């Protein structure tokens, strides 16, 4: 089998990585290439995997640990995609709170998998509002140690992608690019819109041809890094709903609106909350990446009496408090009108990162 191109697309929680994967996979498939995707999270039952699978993409999921702490699980996923779909290209989405990817993922791939893979430059996706705050010395509404992770992600990036470019005027974007370039001079910077697909072909033209991956290693404090992850409560759940005929688009929007009101009232920083409601082959997906105004919806799940709800939440609070708020919001919408069968439910606080490999030199 020929060498497979592997592209790591990182970035903090809520930056738009999943939509980037979907757009990139679609564009590469249109070029006649076989594409596989790998998603990653601290717990199973990912909205991302469900969304990508609905779009007829081949997805492997590495859950329960990040790529760096479960390198063998990551390479097993690579092996499966090379075997099952003869993948020409694999795009992998690390956990959004993960950093130090050059030392723990890219260097080991270059050292141990050089006869199977071509490793592309490390790309990091960021939201312009969060990026501007970080560049100005702020914390982007995050705990300082969580903001530390955002800074370190961009510091090690070979390519920085500024997502949601349409939120800024051309002049504002140019100033932001210049500010980013002066702060992170080793990175190449591209403005894109993962939602609209603009700028992604230019990025793919670069990462599909270059093998200069992980050109530098981070100087990173693992105590600060670990605490930056641990300040977040994580929740992944899947519930089967049976009851009265329901407009599932409205149901999903009401659920996210209820959660947003609770989080805002408690002054909690929201990294992201994702919901997908599946009604057979139809689905609606909702995202919340901050306060109420960040709520967005896409898709159409239609109406019926049965649906599958998958929710992933990452919020700066305890896992127990997050569980109570999410369950409260769901109960408030369902009441006695629905039977709820919990297929999976897990809430947690991430443990300290313990990478399988951590290289001290660039391969």
mmCIF file of C-alpha atoms in Angstrom:
data_model
loop_
_atom_site.group_PDB
_atom_site.id
_atom_site.type_symbol
_atom_site.label_atom_id
_atom_site.label_comp_id
_atom_site.label_asym_id
_atom_site.label_seq_id
_atom_site.Cartn_x
_atom_site.Cartn_y
_atom_site.Cartn_z
ATOM 1 C CA UNK A 1 0.000 0.000 0.000
ATOM 2 C CA UNK A 2 1.156 3.543 -0.747
ATOM 3 C CA UNK A 3 2.083 5.981 1.998
ATOM 4 C CA UNK A 4 -0.906 7.639 3.673
ATOM 5 C CA UNK A 5 -0.923 11.372 4.284
ATOM 6 C CA UNK A 6 -1.896 12.196 7.895
ATOM 7 C CA UNK A 7 -3.044 15.670 8.939
ATOM 8 C CA UNK A 8 -3.499 16.678 12.586
ATOM 9 C CA UNK A 9 -5.992 19.525 13.009
ATOM 10 C CA UNK A 10 -5.919 20.709 16.629
ATOM 11 C CA UNK A 11 -7.325 23.707 18.428
ATOM 12 C CA UNK A 12 -9.152 24.515 21.636
ATOM 13 C CA UNK A 13 -12.661 23.352 22.449
ATOM 14 C CA UNK A 14 -15.304 25.050 20.318
ATOM 15 C CA UNK A 15 -12.927 26.294 17.623
ATOM 16 C CA UNK A 16 -14.693 24.461 14.765
ATOM 17 C CA UNK A 17 -12.438 21.458 14.164
ATOM 18 C CA UNK A 18 -15.216 19.014 13.296
ATOM 19 C CA UNK A 19 -16.649 21.255 10.586
ATOM 20 C CA UNK A 20 -13.125 21.688 9.216
ATOM 21 C CA UNK A 21 -12.737 17.896 9.044
ATOM 22 C CA UNK A 22 -16.053 17.543 7.228
ATOM 23 C CA UNK A 23 -15.258 20.245 4.660
ATOM 24 C CA UNK A 24 -11.719 18.986 4.074
ATOM 25 C CA UNK A 25 -12.861 15.372 3.703
ATOM 26 C CA UNK A 26 -15.529 16.420 1.195
ATOM 27 C CA UNK A 27 -13.028 18.390 -0.891
ATOM 28 C CA UNK A 28 -10.443 15.595 -0.887
ATOM 29 C CA UNK A 29 -13.078 12.992 -1.765
ATOM 30 C CA UNK A 30 -14.151 15.122 -4.720
ATOM 31 C CA UNK A 31 -10.534 14.864 -5.918
ATOM 32 C CA UNK A 32 -10.858 11.072 -5.971
ATOM 33 C CA UNK A 33 -8.941 10.444 -2.742
ATOM 34 C CA UNK A 34 -9.970 7.944 -0.090
ATOM 35 C CA UNK A 35 -10.313 9.752 3.235
ATOM 36 C CA UNK A 36 -10.526 8.507 6.820
ATOM 37 C CA UNK A 37 -11.167 10.573 9.954
ATOM 38 C CA UNK A 38 -10.173 10.033 13.587
ATOM 39 C CA UNK A 39 -12.010 11.785 16.423
ATOM 40 C CA UNK A 40 -10.789 11.892 20.011
ATOM 41 C CA UNK A 41 -12.218 12.608 23.444
ATOM 42 C CA UNK A 42 -11.886 11.817 27.131
ATOM 43 C CA UNK A 43 -15.177 9.887 26.984
ATOM 44 C CA UNK A 44 -17.155 7.958 24.326
ATOM 45 C CA UNK A 45 -20.421 8.977 22.624
ATOM 46 C CA UNK A 46 -19.196 11.912 20.541
ATOM 47 C CA UNK A 47 -21.451 14.313 18.672
ATOM 48 C CA UNK A 48 -18.552 14.784 16.240
ATOM 49 C CA UNK A 49 -18.453 11.103 15.292
ATOM 50 C CA UNK A 50 -22.237 10.987 14.821
ATOM 51 C CA UNK A 51 -22.203 14.086 12.599
ATOM 52 C CA UNK A 52 -19.359 12.849 10.395
ATOM 53 C CA UNK A 53 -20.905 9.391 10.077
ATOM 54 C CA UNK A 54 -24.215 10.950 8.985
ATOM 55 C CA UNK A 55 -22.261 12.540 6.157
ATOM 56 C CA UNK A 56 -21.100 9.113 4.959
ATOM 57 C CA UNK A 57 -17.511 9.481 6.116
ATOM 58 C CA UNK A 58 -15.391 6.679 7.556
ATOM 59 C CA UNK A 59 -14.693 7.581 11.188
ATOM 60 C CA UNK A 60 -12.596 5.922 13.875
ATOM 61 C CA UNK A 61 -13.084 7.156 17.444
ATOM 62 C CA UNK A 62 -10.365 7.113 20.119
ATOM 63 C CA UNK A 63 -12.144 7.747 23.416
ATOM 64 C CA UNK A 64 -11.301 7.573 27.090
ATOM 65 C CA UNK A 65 -7.954 9.299 26.636
ATOM 66 C CA UNK A 66 -6.196 11.779 24.360
ATOM 67 C CA UNK A 67 -4.044 10.649 21.416
ATOM 68 C CA UNK A 68 -0.847 11.425 23.314
ATOM 69 C CA UNK A 69 -1.796 9.329 26.347
ATOM 70 C CA UNK A 70 -3.109 6.497 24.189
ATOM 71 C CA UNK A 71 -0.687 6.552 21.289
ATOM 72 C CA UNK A 72 -1.240 2.857 20.608
ATOM 73 C CA UNK A 73 -5.002 3.403 20.367
ATOM 74 C CA UNK A 74 -4.350 6.250 17.940
ATOM 75 C CA UNK A 75 -2.082 4.126 15.742
ATOM 76 C CA UNK A 76 -4.608 1.268 15.871
ATOM 77 C CA UNK A 77 -7.159 3.704 14.400
ATOM 78 C CA UNK A 78 -4.654 4.666 11.698
ATOM 79 C CA UNK A 79 -4.049 0.996 10.936
ATOM 80 C CA UNK A 80 -7.785 0.300 10.663
ATOM 81 C CA UNK A 81 -8.337 3.159 8.214
ATOM 82 C CA UNK A 82 -5.389 2.093 6.080
ATOM 83 C CA UNK A 83 -6.734 -1.458 6.034
ATOM 84 C CA UNK A 84 -10.502 -0.887 5.832
ATOM 85 C CA UNK A 85 -10.731 1.942 3.311
ATOM 86 C CA UNK A 86 -7.182 2.013 1.915
ATOM 87 C CA UNK A 87 -7.060 5.641 3.056
ATOM 88 C CA UNK A 88 -4.955 8.000 0.980
ATOM 89 C CA UNK A 89 -5.485 10.724 3.589
ATOM 90 C CA UNK A 90 -6.301 10.557 7.302
ATOM 91 C CA UNK A 91 -7.362 13.701 9.158
ATOM 92 C CA UNK A 92 -7.190 13.434 12.955
ATOM 93 C CA UNK A 93 -8.883 15.753 15.457
ATOM 94 C CA UNK A 94 -7.156 15.681 18.886
ATOM 95 C CA UNK A 95 -8.985 16.495 22.126
ATOM 96 C CA UNK A 96 -9.595 20.241 22.184
ATOM 97 C CA UNK A 97 -7.727 20.751 25.467
ATOM 98 C CA UNK A 98 -4.652 18.875 24.233
ATOM 99 C CA UNK A 99 -1.250 20.509 23.688
ATOM 100 C CA UNK A 100 2.366 19.332 23.309
ATOM 101 C CA UNK A 101 1.348 17.413 20.175
ATOM 102 C CA UNK A 102 4.669 17.918 18.429
ATOM 103 C CA UNK A 103 6.618 16.024 21.090
ATOM 104 C CA UNK A 104 4.001 13.381 21.862
ATOM 105 C CA UNK A 105 2.355 12.659 18.492
ATOM 106 C CA UNK A 106 4.188 14.115 15.493
ATOM 107 C CA UNK A 107 7.727 13.094 16.450
ATOM 108 C CA UNK A 108 6.717 9.494 17.320
ATOM 109 C CA UNK A 109 4.830 9.219 14.015
ATOM 110 C CA UNK A 110 7.859 10.453 12.108
ATOM 111 C CA UNK A 111 10.159 8.078 13.999
ATOM 112 C CA UNK A 112 8.087 4.876 14.071
ATOM 113 C CA UNK A 113 5.621 5.207 11.185
ATOM 114 C CA UNK A 114 7.804 6.725 8.453
ATOM 115 C CA UNK A 115 7.302 3.710 6.156
ATOM 116 C CA UNK A 116 3.493 4.042 6.299
ATOM 117 C CA UNK A 117 2.789 7.754 6.723
ATOM 118 C CA UNK A 118 3.623 11.167 5.377
ATOM 119 C CA UNK A 119 3.091 13.540 8.300
ATOM 120 C CA UNK A 120 1.754 17.006 7.463
ATOM 121 C CA UNK A 121 2.416 20.263 9.334
ATOM 122 C CA UNK A 122 0.539 20.618 12.616
ATOM 123 C CA UNK A 123 -2.503 22.844 12.068
ATOM 124 C CA UNK A 124 -4.250 24.641 14.936
ATOM 125 C CA UNK A 125 -7.685 26.195 14.551
ATOM 126 C CA UNK A 126 -8.722 29.221 16.604
ATOM 127 C CA UNK A 127 -11.701 31.551 16.918
ATOM 128 C CA UNK A 128 -10.863 35.202 16.088
ATOM 129 C CA UNK A 129 -12.472 36.595 19.247
ATOM 130 C CA UNK A 130 -10.647 34.158 21.499
ATOM 131 C CA UNK A 131 -7.416 34.722 19.568
ATOM 132 C CA UNK A 132 -7.643 38.510 19.838
ATOM 133 C CA UNK A 133 -8.120 38.315 23.608
ATOM 134 C CA UNK A 134 -5.120 36.004 23.988
ATOM 135 C CA UNK A 135 -2.944 38.264 21.823
ATOM 136 C CA UNK A 136 -3.984 41.272 23.922
ATOM 137 C CA UNK A 137 -2.879 39.518 27.100
ATOM 138 C CA UNK A 138 -6.352 38.382 28.171
ATOM 139 C CA UNK A 139 -7.760 34.933 28.903
ATOM 140 C CA UNK A 140 -10.586 34.838 26.347
ATOM 141 C CA UNK A 141 -13.153 34.354 29.116
ATOM 142 C CA UNK A 142 -11.363 31.195 30.285
ATOM 143 C CA UNK A 143 -9.620 30.222 33.492
ATOM 144 C CA UNK A 144 -5.985 31.455 33.211
ATOM 145 C CA UNK A 145 -4.681 27.874 33.109
ATOM 146 C CA UNK A 146 -7.129 26.938 30.340
ATOM 147 C CA UNK A 147 -6.006 30.054 28.440
ATOM 148 C CA UNK A 148 -2.427 28.818 28.953
ATOM 149 C CA UNK A 149 -3.335 25.724 26.895
ATOM 150 C CA UNK A 150 -4.701 27.907 24.087
ATOM 151 C CA UNK A 151 -1.455 29.880 23.985
ATOM 152 C CA UNK A 152 0.676 26.739 23.948
ATOM 153 C CA UNK A 153 -1.394 25.218 21.135
ATOM 154 C CA UNK A 154 -0.671 28.199 18.912
ATOM 155 C CA UNK A 155 2.936 28.405 20.034
ATOM 156 C CA UNK A 156 3.686 24.918 18.678
ATOM 157 C CA UNK A 157 1.539 25.205 15.538
ATOM 158 C CA UNK A 158 3.127 24.966 12.103
ATOM 159 C CA UNK A 159 -0.072 26.458 10.666
ATOM 160 C CA UNK A 160 -2.614 28.662 12.475
ATOM 161 C CA UNK A 161 -6.113 28.744 10.964
ATOM 162 C CA UNK A 162 -8.252 31.715 12.017
ATOM 163 C CA UNK A 163 -11.786 30.368 11.733
ATOM 164 C CA UNK A 164 -15.025 32.322 11.233
ATOM 165 C CA UNK A 165 -13.186 34.881 9.130
ATOM 166 C CA UNK A 166 -16.484 36.473 8.137
ATOM 167 C CA UNK A 167 -16.947 37.834 11.663
ATOM 168 C CA UNK A 168 -14.293 40.462 10.915
ATOM 169 C CA UNK A 169 -13.941 43.079 8.215
ATOM 170 C CA UNK A 170 -11.078 42.670 5.751
ATOM 171 C CA UNK A 171 -9.126 45.384 7.580
ATOM 172 C CA UNK A 172 -9.761 43.818 10.995
ATOM 173 C CA UNK A 173 -8.681 40.410 9.718
ATOM 174 C CA UNK A 174 -5.493 41.800 8.211
ATOM 175 C CA UNK A 175 -4.590 43.459 11.512
ATOM 176 C CA UNK A 176 -5.320 40.224 13.379
ATOM 177 C CA UNK A 177 -3.138 38.218 10.990
ATOM 178 C CA UNK A 178 -0.292 40.704 11.439
ATOM 179 C CA UNK A 179 -0.647 40.601 15.235
ATOM 180 C CA UNK A 180 -0.722 36.795 15.194
ATOM 181 C CA UNK A 181 2.320 36.609 12.932
ATOM 182 C CA UNK A 182 4.322 38.911 15.200
ATOM 183 C CA UNK A 183 3.403 36.861 18.279
ATOM 184 C CA UNK A 184 3.841 33.422 16.679
ATOM 185 C CA UNK A 185 6.383 34.109 13.911
ATOM 186 C CA UNK A 186 7.155 30.445 13.153
ATOM 187 C CA UNK A 187 3.589 29.672 12.017
ATOM 188 C CA UNK A 188 1.966 30.189 8.636
ATOM 189 C CA UNK A 189 -1.454 31.849 9.055
ATOM 190 C CA UNK A 190 -4.619 31.433 7.006
ATOM 191 C CA UNK A 191 -8.090 32.947 7.533
ATOM 192 C CA UNK A 192 -10.831 30.407 6.817
ATOM 193 C CA UNK A 193 -14.504 29.696 7.377
ATOM 194 C CA UNK A 194 -15.007 26.047 8.272
ATOM 195 C CA UNK A 195 -18.777 26.528 8.037
ATOM 196 C CA UNK A 196 -18.732 28.045 4.536
ATOM 197 C CA UNK A 197 -15.671 26.156 3.300
ATOM 198 C CA UNK A 198 -13.751 29.284 2.286
ATOM 199 C CA UNK A 199 -9.960 29.210 2.544
ATOM 200 C CA UNK A 200 -9.830 25.449 3.130
ATOM 201 C CA UNK A 201 -8.569 24.524 -0.337
ATOM 202 C CA UNK A 202 -5.604 26.866 0.095
ATOM 203 C CA UNK A 203 -4.817 25.235 3.449
ATOM 204 C CA UNK A 204 -5.123 21.747 1.946
ATOM 205 C CA UNK A 205 -2.787 22.694 -0.889
ATOM 206 C CA UNK A 206 -0.114 23.388 1.732
ATOM 207 C CA UNK A 207 -0.612 20.517 4.184
ATOM 208 C CA UNK A 208 -1.046 17.904 1.439
ATOM 209 C CA UNK A 209 2.375 18.685 -0.007
ATOM 210 C CA UNK A 210 4.579 19.565 2.963
ATOM 211 C CA UNK A 211 6.305 17.051 5.244
ATOM 212 C CA UNK A 212 7.678 19.694 7.639
ATOM 213 C CA UNK A 213 5.686 18.570 10.649
ATOM 214 C CA UNK A 214 6.318 19.558 14.248
ATOM 215 C CA UNK A 215 9.253 21.847 13.573
ATOM 216 C CA UNK A 216 9.636 22.769 17.249
ATOM 217 C CA UNK A 217 8.988 21.331 20.698
ATOM 218 C CA UNK A 218 7.166 23.163 23.464
ATOM 219 C CA UNK A 219 8.534 24.325 26.744
ATOM 220 C CA UNK A 220 5.383 23.514 28.698
ATOM 221 C CA UNK A 221 4.570 23.310 32.397
ATOM 222 C CA UNK A 222 2.600 20.084 32.851
ATOM 223 C CA UNK A 223 1.238 21.192 36.233
ATOM 224 C CA UNK A 224 -0.381 24.257 34.650
ATOM 225 C CA UNK A 225 -1.452 22.217 31.625
ATOM 226 C CA UNK A 226 -3.067 19.539 33.809
ATOM 227 C CA UNK A 227 -4.912 22.119 35.901
ATOM 228 C CA UNK A 228 -6.094 23.902 32.756
ATOM 229 C CA UNK A 229 -7.870 20.687 31.750
ATOM 230 C CA UNK A 230 -9.034 19.858 35.261
ATOM 231 C CA UNK A 231 -10.927 23.147 35.732
ATOM 232 C CA UNK A 232 -13.428 21.833 33.186
ATOM 233 C CA UNK A 233 -16.329 19.519 33.818
ATOM 234 C CA UNK A 234 -16.807 17.094 30.915
ATOM 235 C CA UNK A 235 -20.078 15.304 30.123
ATOM 236 C CA UNK A 236 -20.991 12.936 27.298
ATOM 237 C CA UNK A 237 -24.409 11.310 27.152
ATOM 238 C CA UNK A 238 -26.793 9.508 24.836
ATOM 239 C CA UNK A 239 -30.531 9.227 25.538
ATOM 240 C CA UNK A 240 -33.292 7.597 23.486
ATOM 241 C CA UNK A 241 -36.499 9.637 23.661
ATOM 242 C CA UNK A 242 -39.977 8.175 23.092
ATOM 243 C CA UNK A 243 -43.146 10.223 23.422
ATOM 244 C CA UNK A 244 -45.430 12.681 21.741
ATOM 245 C CA UNK A 245 -44.850 13.939 18.217
ATOM 246 C CA UNK A 246 -42.147 16.578 18.545
ATOM 247 C CA UNK A 247 -40.427 19.215 16.420
ATOM 248 C CA UNK A 248 -36.886 18.042 17.178
ATOM 249 C CA UNK A 249 -35.270 21.171 15.751
ATOM 250 C CA UNK A 250 -37.152 23.272 18.278
ATOM 251 C CA UNK A 251 -36.456 20.752 21.025
ATOM 252 C CA UNK A 252 -32.681 20.959 20.419
ATOM 253 C CA UNK A 253 -32.744 24.757 20.362
ATOM 254 C CA UNK A 254 -34.773 24.930 23.570
ATOM 255 C CA UNK A 255 -32.365 22.538 25.287
ATOM 256 C CA UNK A 256 -29.314 24.617 24.405
ATOM 257 C CA UNK A 257 -31.118 27.845 25.294
ATOM 258 C CA UNK A 258 -32.028 26.443 28.719
ATOM 259 C CA UNK A 259 -28.441 25.349 29.332
ATOM 260 C CA UNK A 260 -27.078 28.699 28.176
ATOM 261 C CA UNK A 261 -29.367 30.549 30.613
ATOM 262 C CA UNK A 262 -28.156 28.368 33.485
ATOM 263 C CA UNK A 263 -24.489 28.817 32.599
ATOM 264 C CA UNK A 264 -24.804 32.580 32.145
ATOM 265 C CA UNK A 265 -26.718 32.970 35.406
ATOM 266 C CA UNK A 266 -23.980 31.062 37.258
ATOM 267 C CA UNK A 267 -21.224 33.039 35.429
ATOM 268 C CA UNK A 268 -19.673 29.847 34.058
ATOM 269 C CA UNK A 269 -17.283 29.870 31.102
ATOM 270 C CA UNK A 270 -18.531 27.583 28.342
ATOM 271 C CA UNK A 271 -15.877 25.988 26.156
ATOM 272 C CA UNK A 272 -18.438 24.111 24.128
ATOM 273 C CA UNK A 273 -21.741 22.303 24.347
ATOM 274 C CA UNK A 274 -22.751 20.181 21.362
ATOM 275 C CA UNK A 275 -26.052 18.441 20.760
ATOM 276 C CA UNK A 276 -27.166 16.209 17.919
ATOM 277 C CA UNK A 277 -30.758 14.943 17.707
ATOM 278 C CA UNK A 278 -31.213 12.054 15.291
ATOM 279 C CA UNK A 279 -34.576 11.089 13.829
ATOM 280 C CA UNK A 280 -33.686 8.153 11.595
ATOM 281 C CA UNK A 281 -31.522 9.543 8.785
ATOM 282 C CA UNK A 282 -32.506 13.109 9.649
ATOM 283 C CA UNK A 283 -30.584 15.111 12.232
ATOM 284 C CA UNK A 284 -30.193 18.561 13.716
ATOM 285 C CA UNK A 285 -27.003 19.754 15.396
ATOM 286 C CA UNK A 286 -26.609 22.645 17.824
ATOM 287 C CA UNK A 287 -23.510 24.342 19.225
ATOM 288 C CA UNK A 288 -22.865 26.665 22.120
ATOM 289 C CA UNK A 289 -19.314 28.022 22.426
ATOM 290 C CA UNK A 290 -19.796 30.787 24.990
ATOM 291 C CA UNK A 291 -22.683 32.995 26.012
ATOM 292 C CA UNK A 292 -26.172 32.797 24.533
ATOM 293 C CA UNK A 293 -25.294 34.739 21.376
ATOM 294 C CA UNK A 294 -22.897 31.973 20.263
ATOM 295 C CA UNK A 295 -25.737 29.436 19.886
ATOM 296 C CA UNK A 296 -25.942 28.047 16.347
ATOM 297 C CA UNK A 297 -28.061 25.346 14.705
ATOM 298 C CA UNK A 298 -27.795 23.389 11.464
ATOM 299 C CA UNK A 299 -29.653 20.495 9.892
ATOM 300 C CA UNK A 300 -33.260 19.369 10.079
ATOM 301 C CA UNK A 301 -34.437 16.441 12.214
ATOM 302 C CA UNK A 302 -38.098 16.900 11.322
ATOM 303 C CA UNK A 303 -40.918 15.698 13.589
ATOM 304 C CA UNK A 304 -41.692 12.301 15.111
ATOM 305 C CA UNK A 305 -42.297 10.640 18.445
ATOM 306 C CA UNK A 306 -38.848 9.064 18.740
ATOM 307 C CA UNK A 307 -35.331 10.467 18.591
ATOM 308 C CA UNK A 308 -31.789 9.875 19.768
ATOM 309 C CA UNK A 309 -30.127 12.685 21.713
ATOM 310 C CA UNK A 310 -26.335 12.887 22.009
ATOM 311 C CA UNK A 311 -24.861 15.698 24.113
ATOM 312 C CA UNK A 312 -21.248 16.688 24.838
ATOM 313 C CA UNK A 313 -20.579 19.524 27.301
ATOM 314 C CA UNK A 314 -17.307 21.157 28.419
ATOM 315 C CA UNK A 315 -17.912 23.870 31.005
ATOM 316 C CA UNK A 316 -15.792 25.449 33.763
ATOM 317 C CA UNK A 317 -17.538 23.836 36.712
ATOM 318 C CA UNK A 318 -17.435 20.545 38.593
ATOM 319 C CA UNK A 319 -18.569 17.425 36.719
ATOM 320 C CA UNK A 320 -21.270 16.885 39.335
ATOM 321 C CA UNK A 321 -22.692 20.387 38.907
ATOM 322 C CA UNK A 322 -22.590 20.023 35.130
ATOM 323 C CA UNK A 323 -24.451 16.712 35.368
ATOM 324 C CA UNK A 324 -27.168 18.317 37.492
ATOM 325 C CA UNK A 325 -27.616 21.238 35.096
ATOM 326 C CA UNK A 326 -27.769 19.082 31.972
ATOM 327 C CA UNK A 327 -30.162 16.584 33.521
ATOM 328 C CA UNK A 328 -32.284 19.439 34.851
ATOM 329 C CA UNK A 329 -32.523 21.018 31.399
ATOM 330 C CA UNK A 330 -33.492 17.704 29.779
ATOM 331 C CA UNK A 331 -36.059 16.936 32.502
ATOM 332 C CA UNK A 332 -37.532 20.401 32.118
ATOM 333 C CA UNK A 333 -38.226 19.730 28.438
ATOM 334 C CA UNK A 334 -39.395 16.133 28.686
ATOM 335 C CA UNK A 335 -41.316 15.837 31.957
ATOM 336 C CA UNK A 336 -43.900 13.070 31.863
ATOM 337 C CA UNK A 337 -44.406 13.389 28.096
ATOM 338 C CA UNK A 338 -41.465 11.182 27.173
ATOM 339 C CA UNK A 339 -39.882 7.897 28.101
ATOM 340 C CA UNK A 340 -36.120 8.389 28.458
ATOM 341 C CA UNK A 341 -33.788 5.422 27.983
ATOM 342 C CA UNK A 342 -30.207 6.298 28.897
ATOM 343 C CA UNK A 343 -27.909 4.507 26.479
ATOM 344 C CA UNK A 344 -24.706 6.016 27.875
ATOM 345 C CA UNK A 345 -23.901 8.755 30.394
ATOM 346 C CA UNK A 346 -20.541 9.834 31.764
ATOM 347 C CA UNK A 347 -19.317 12.974 33.482
ATOM 348 C CA UNK A 348 -15.741 13.471 34.593
ATOM 349 C CA UNK A 349 -12.783 15.688 35.301
ATOM 350 C CA UNK A 350 -9.749 14.931 33.089
ATOM 351 C CA UNK A 351 -6.735 13.385 34.799
ATOM 352 C CA UNK A 352 -3.165 14.538 34.461
ATOM 353 C CA UNK A 353 -1.723 14.007 30.941
ATOM 354 C CA UNK A 354 0.694 11.072 30.864
ATOM 355 C CA UNK A 355 1.977 10.734 27.281
ATOM 356 C CA UNK A 356 3.052 7.355 25.895
ATOM 357 C CA UNK A 357 5.997 9.096 24.206
ATOM 358 C CA UNK A 358 7.517 12.522 24.692
ATOM 359 C CA UNK A 359 10.425 13.275 22.395
ATOM 360 C CA UNK A 360 13.140 15.703 23.468
ATOM 361 C CA UNK A 361 14.387 16.410 19.940
ATOM 362 C CA UNK A 362 12.761 17.051 16.565
ATOM 363 C CA UNK A 363 12.992 14.005 14.290
#
